[in-house]
């Protein structure tokens, strides 16, 4: 009888030790929701809302799972197919504990190649990538309402400050150009052609373009730029056409230019304020350098194009040109 009771107790303990424990996944990533969660190579659900602070366990927009005690492999994929790298890749669930697992923003560096990650037609478009889902912050603990970043765009205040600062610098360049418009300089005006290589660290892309540049005025002047070529996006391992046009104000060989990369034939676009310098080695041959501040974005969808300004760029470029 004693052996029977002992055996029953061991079986009961074993059963209790395998009892599922609750784990709650949440995120402060607002740009690329929903986040798909895979446990042991199985899709288990989505995290659909972003929170500035840790939410209540099981709050709407989080993902709550019942997992058996032990070690589990976990993977998170954002709405654009990029894989989360902010954790070791495994999750240890202990008997009697509940866990809050945070998925931190801006930790999705590499497009996933996992064979068990499958995109369904409601989430992923085969031509342009995943559809973007509208989302909103839920209330933070204590009843305070977190800030809303509708459409996954950049922080509105941050982007507005950047635009206001860029406009101020552009206007300053215009005033300097007009004041010195008639001051003579042997290098200007001209029409030039050349090539340029430019790196965009925010989206990890390299642009190789041919360009045409016109410069009117004298020591103070105005420039017009058109460029086209190809861009390689390292994180996506893809080449795409790239075209841009712009204009700017000049003070000697220094310039402040506004440039826009057209959102056609490519799903990426760019609006940049560039500071550049033409270093004339001879009367006609020059090296040109540019460093800028820019907003970058991504176009998604097939029938309706949602233009999302979702990144900050610091374009760095080097080129050569011949001035006629």
XYZ file of C-alpha atoms in Angstrom:
324
model
C 0.000 0.000 0.000
C 2.843 2.351 0.912
C 4.522 1.694 -2.468
C 1.241 2.421 -4.269
C 0.833 5.755 -2.480
C 4.452 6.678 -3.214
C 4.045 5.815 -6.888
C 0.856 7.867 -7.108
C 2.621 10.816 -5.454
C 5.500 10.624 -7.951
C 3.095 10.499 -10.876
C 1.182 13.491 -9.488
C 4.386 15.478 -9.018
C 5.468 14.668 -12.552
C 2.109 15.776 -13.903
C 2.237 19.038 -11.958
C 5.794 19.715 -13.138
C 4.578 19.580 -16.721
C 1.770 22.051 -16.040
C 1.758 24.911 -18.529
C 3.046 28.261 -17.296
C 2.019 31.649 -18.663
C 4.414 33.887 -20.596
C 3.450 37.357 -21.861
C 5.287 38.935 -24.820
C 5.132 42.732 -25.233
C 7.045 45.408 -27.119
C 7.894 49.085 -27.362
C 8.508 48.696 -31.122
C 5.957 50.939 -32.848
C 7.269 51.054 -36.424
C 6.852 47.493 -37.682
C 3.874 45.916 -35.966
C 2.496 43.286 -35.884
C 5.311 41.105 -34.538
C 4.912 37.397 -35.206
C 6.108 35.022 -32.494
C 7.370 31.478 -33.104
C 8.017 28.998 -30.295
C 9.866 25.768 -31.094
C 9.459 26.523 -34.826
C 5.677 26.893 -34.509
C 3.770 30.130 -35.112
C 1.880 30.966 -31.897
C 0.443 34.465 -32.434
C 1.098 38.194 -32.843
C 2.035 41.134 -30.662
C -0.185 43.872 -32.080
C 0.346 46.945 -29.870
C 3.282 48.971 -28.577
C 3.732 50.257 -25.024
C 6.064 52.857 -23.552
C 6.036 51.026 -20.222
C 5.454 47.418 -19.192
C 1.732 46.656 -19.601
C -0.472 44.597 -17.344
C -0.020 40.858 -17.771
C -2.258 39.725 -20.639
C -3.288 43.244 -21.674
C -4.807 43.646 -25.116
C -2.081 43.943 -27.761
C 0.337 41.641 -25.928
C 0.643 37.906 -26.592
C 0.064 35.539 -23.675
C 1.039 31.866 -24.035
C 0.846 28.748 -21.905
C 4.227 26.994 -22.106
C 5.387 23.839 -20.379
C 8.376 24.209 -18.037
C 11.710 23.813 -19.757
C 13.723 25.508 -22.479
C 11.994 26.733 -25.633
C 13.353 28.235 -28.836
C 11.766 31.625 -29.565
C 11.804 33.817 -32.674
C 10.101 37.167 -33.377
C 9.583 38.462 -36.925
C 8.369 41.982 -37.653
C 5.816 42.933 -40.301
C 8.560 43.373 -42.904
C 10.115 39.953 -42.444
C 13.074 41.020 -40.281
C 14.174 38.836 -37.386
C 14.599 40.044 -33.798
C 18.099 39.678 -32.332
C 17.598 41.147 -28.843
C 17.517 37.809 -27.015
C 19.654 34.668 -26.893
C 17.072 32.688 -28.871
C 15.867 30.459 -26.034
C 13.413 30.953 -23.186
C 13.564 29.095 -19.862
C 10.149 28.565 -18.266
C 10.203 27.581 -14.577
C 7.454 25.898 -12.588
C 5.330 28.329 -10.595
C 6.534 31.496 -12.368
C 4.883 33.826 -14.849
C 7.129 35.787 -17.195
C 6.941 39.147 -18.982
C 9.171 39.062 -22.076
C 9.982 42.423 -23.676
C 10.788 42.746 -27.385
C 12.831 45.939 -27.641
C 12.396 48.371 -30.509
C 14.930 48.762 -33.343
C 16.425 45.283 -32.886
C 15.438 43.739 -36.231
C 18.635 43.971 -38.325
C 18.444 41.002 -40.704
C 15.782 39.682 -43.061
C 14.831 36.208 -41.864
C 15.735 33.097 -43.845
C 14.138 30.595 -41.443
C 12.358 27.903 -43.482
C 9.408 27.573 -41.092
C 8.461 31.283 -41.271
C 5.531 31.365 -43.684
C 3.799 34.557 -44.836
C 0.063 34.432 -45.439
C -1.558 36.573 -48.191
C -3.259 38.842 -45.662
C 0.054 39.753 -44.060
C 2.569 39.650 -46.864
C 2.475 40.888 -50.465
C 4.693 38.881 -52.792
C 5.658 41.918 -54.911
C 6.325 44.586 -52.312
C 6.620 42.806 -48.983
C 4.358 42.796 -45.960
C 1.353 45.078 -45.755
C 1.545 47.745 -43.112
C -0.997 47.527 -40.298
C -2.288 50.666 -38.551
C -1.731 50.530 -34.824
C -1.927 52.665 -31.735
C -0.364 52.702 -28.286
C -2.593 51.348 -25.551
C -2.945 52.951 -22.128
C 0.141 52.683 -19.970
C -0.001 51.439 -16.368
C -1.648 53.923 -14.049
C -4.126 55.080 -16.691
C -1.834 57.499 -18.533
C -2.253 57.347 -22.287
C 0.902 56.713 -24.266
C 1.711 58.741 -27.348
C 0.126 57.667 -30.627
C 2.370 57.048 -33.620
C -0.274 56.330 -36.241
C 0.926 54.716 -39.469
C 4.273 53.761 -37.929
C 5.845 57.054 -38.924
C 8.692 58.767 -37.155
C 8.056 60.568 -33.915
C 6.144 63.606 -35.202
C 7.859 66.128 -32.931
C 11.314 64.791 -33.813
C 10.626 64.847 -37.549
C 9.108 68.337 -37.332
C 12.172 69.657 -35.497
C 14.430 68.170 -38.165
C 12.381 69.748 -40.961
C 12.330 73.178 -39.285
C 16.099 73.051 -38.750
C 16.706 72.009 -42.360
C 14.464 74.820 -43.653
C 16.385 77.360 -41.553
C 19.733 76.226 -42.956
C 18.330 76.234 -46.496
C 17.077 79.812 -46.108
C 20.438 80.882 -44.661
C 22.155 79.441 -47.735
C 19.713 81.307 -49.990
C 20.499 84.647 -48.308
C 24.258 84.059 -48.633
C 23.887 83.146 -52.311
C 21.785 86.194 -53.195
C 24.072 88.644 -51.405
C 27.107 87.334 -53.341
C 25.352 86.631 -56.651
C 27.247 89.219 -58.697
C 30.645 88.794 -57.039
C 32.891 87.321 -59.796
C 34.467 83.859 -59.598
C 36.249 82.175 -62.539
C 34.816 78.716 -61.688
C 31.180 79.643 -62.154
C 28.744 79.272 -63.848
C 29.115 75.796 -65.381
C 27.359 72.643 -66.525
C 28.999 69.457 -65.254
C 28.702 65.679 -65.498
C 30.115 63.060 -63.164
C 29.658 59.965 -61.026
C 29.156 59.550 -57.295
C 29.104 56.822 -54.645
C 27.010 57.448 -51.553
C 26.415 55.415 -48.396
C 23.181 55.564 -46.370
C 23.916 54.094 -42.925
C 20.326 54.163 -41.621
C 19.024 51.678 -44.186
C 22.488 50.227 -44.883
C 22.461 50.999 -48.592
C 25.063 51.999 -51.182
C 24.077 54.242 -54.116
C 26.162 54.376 -57.310
C 24.887 57.072 -59.649
C 25.755 59.188 -62.666
C 24.787 62.822 -62.309
C 24.304 66.092 -64.139
C 24.793 69.364 -62.318
C 24.144 72.932 -63.396
C 25.537 75.958 -61.531
C 24.319 79.495 -62.241
C 25.374 82.776 -60.672
C 28.889 83.719 -59.619
C 30.477 83.461 -56.168
C 26.934 83.263 -54.863
C 24.739 81.037 -56.972
C 22.181 78.305 -57.385
C 22.643 74.668 -58.408
C 20.409 72.065 -60.051
C 21.096 68.345 -59.709
C 19.765 65.183 -61.364
C 21.209 61.722 -60.730
C 20.363 58.124 -61.506
C 21.819 54.664 -61.078
C 21.501 51.669 -58.790
C 21.357 51.183 -55.032
C 22.309 48.042 -53.136
C 20.411 47.379 -49.882
C 22.668 45.138 -47.815
C 20.037 43.992 -45.300
C 17.717 42.893 -48.125
C 20.476 41.675 -50.454
C 18.841 43.404 -53.417
C 19.714 45.966 -56.105
C 17.132 48.600 -57.009
C 17.084 51.553 -59.438
C 17.545 54.926 -57.787
C 16.812 58.381 -59.159
C 17.006 61.753 -57.431
C 16.660 65.415 -58.300
C 17.266 68.584 -56.342
C 18.402 72.172 -56.166
C 20.351 74.312 -53.746
C 22.141 77.530 -52.889
C 25.871 78.079 -53.272
C 28.508 80.179 -51.552
C 31.737 79.751 -53.448
C 32.338 76.012 -53.737
C 30.112 75.261 -50.718
C 26.462 74.321 -51.200
C 23.352 73.467 -49.252
C 21.037 71.368 -51.434
C 17.626 69.790 -51.089
C 17.412 66.404 -52.838
C 14.529 63.958 -53.237
C 14.872 60.324 -54.270
C 11.823 59.490 -56.348
C 9.625 56.594 -55.065
C 9.295 55.008 -58.513
C 10.869 51.746 -59.689
C 11.932 51.278 -56.063
C 10.154 50.831 -52.742
C 12.619 53.146 -50.967
C 12.631 56.927 -51.014
C 14.642 59.726 -49.455
C 14.424 63.464 -48.764
C 17.802 64.936 -47.899
C 19.393 68.255 -47.015
C 23.002 67.980 -48.218
C 26.075 70.013 -47.408
C 28.571 69.647 -50.246
C 31.876 71.027 -51.441
C 33.375 71.037 -54.947
C 37.161 70.821 -54.768
C 38.446 72.021 -58.147
C 41.775 70.361 -58.899
C 41.842 72.150 -62.266
C 39.498 74.647 -63.902
C 37.298 71.834 -65.194
C 37.954 68.775 -63.006
C 36.651 68.585 -59.437
C 36.074 66.181 -56.573
C 32.808 66.661 -54.733
C 31.955 65.636 -51.192
C 28.554 65.607 -49.539
C 27.280 65.002 -46.025
C 23.602 65.363 -45.206
C 20.648 64.892 -42.925
C 17.713 62.999 -44.387
C 14.407 61.266 -43.782
C 14.019 57.880 -45.455
C 10.913 55.841 -46.120
C 9.459 52.668 -47.585
C 6.618 52.155 -50.028
C 4.443 49.080 -49.503
C 1.377 47.618 -51.164
C 0.392 47.098 -54.788
C -2.855 48.960 -55.385
C -2.415 51.630 -52.692
C 1.044 52.937 -51.876
C 1.557 53.884 -48.253
C 4.557 56.181 -48.003
C 6.069 55.753 -44.546
C 8.813 58.095 -43.352
C 10.365 55.694 -40.873
C 14.102 56.384 -40.721
C 16.798 58.990 -40.160
C 19.746 59.082 -42.545
C 23.166 60.748 -42.686
C 24.139 60.359 -46.379
C 27.883 60.383 -47.029
C 29.062 60.714 -50.627
C 32.169 61.126 -52.772
C 32.210 61.830 -56.504
C 34.096 63.240 -59.443
C 32.810 65.678 -62.057
C 33.873 67.528 -65.153
C 32.667 71.113 -65.544
C 32.262 72.427 -69.097
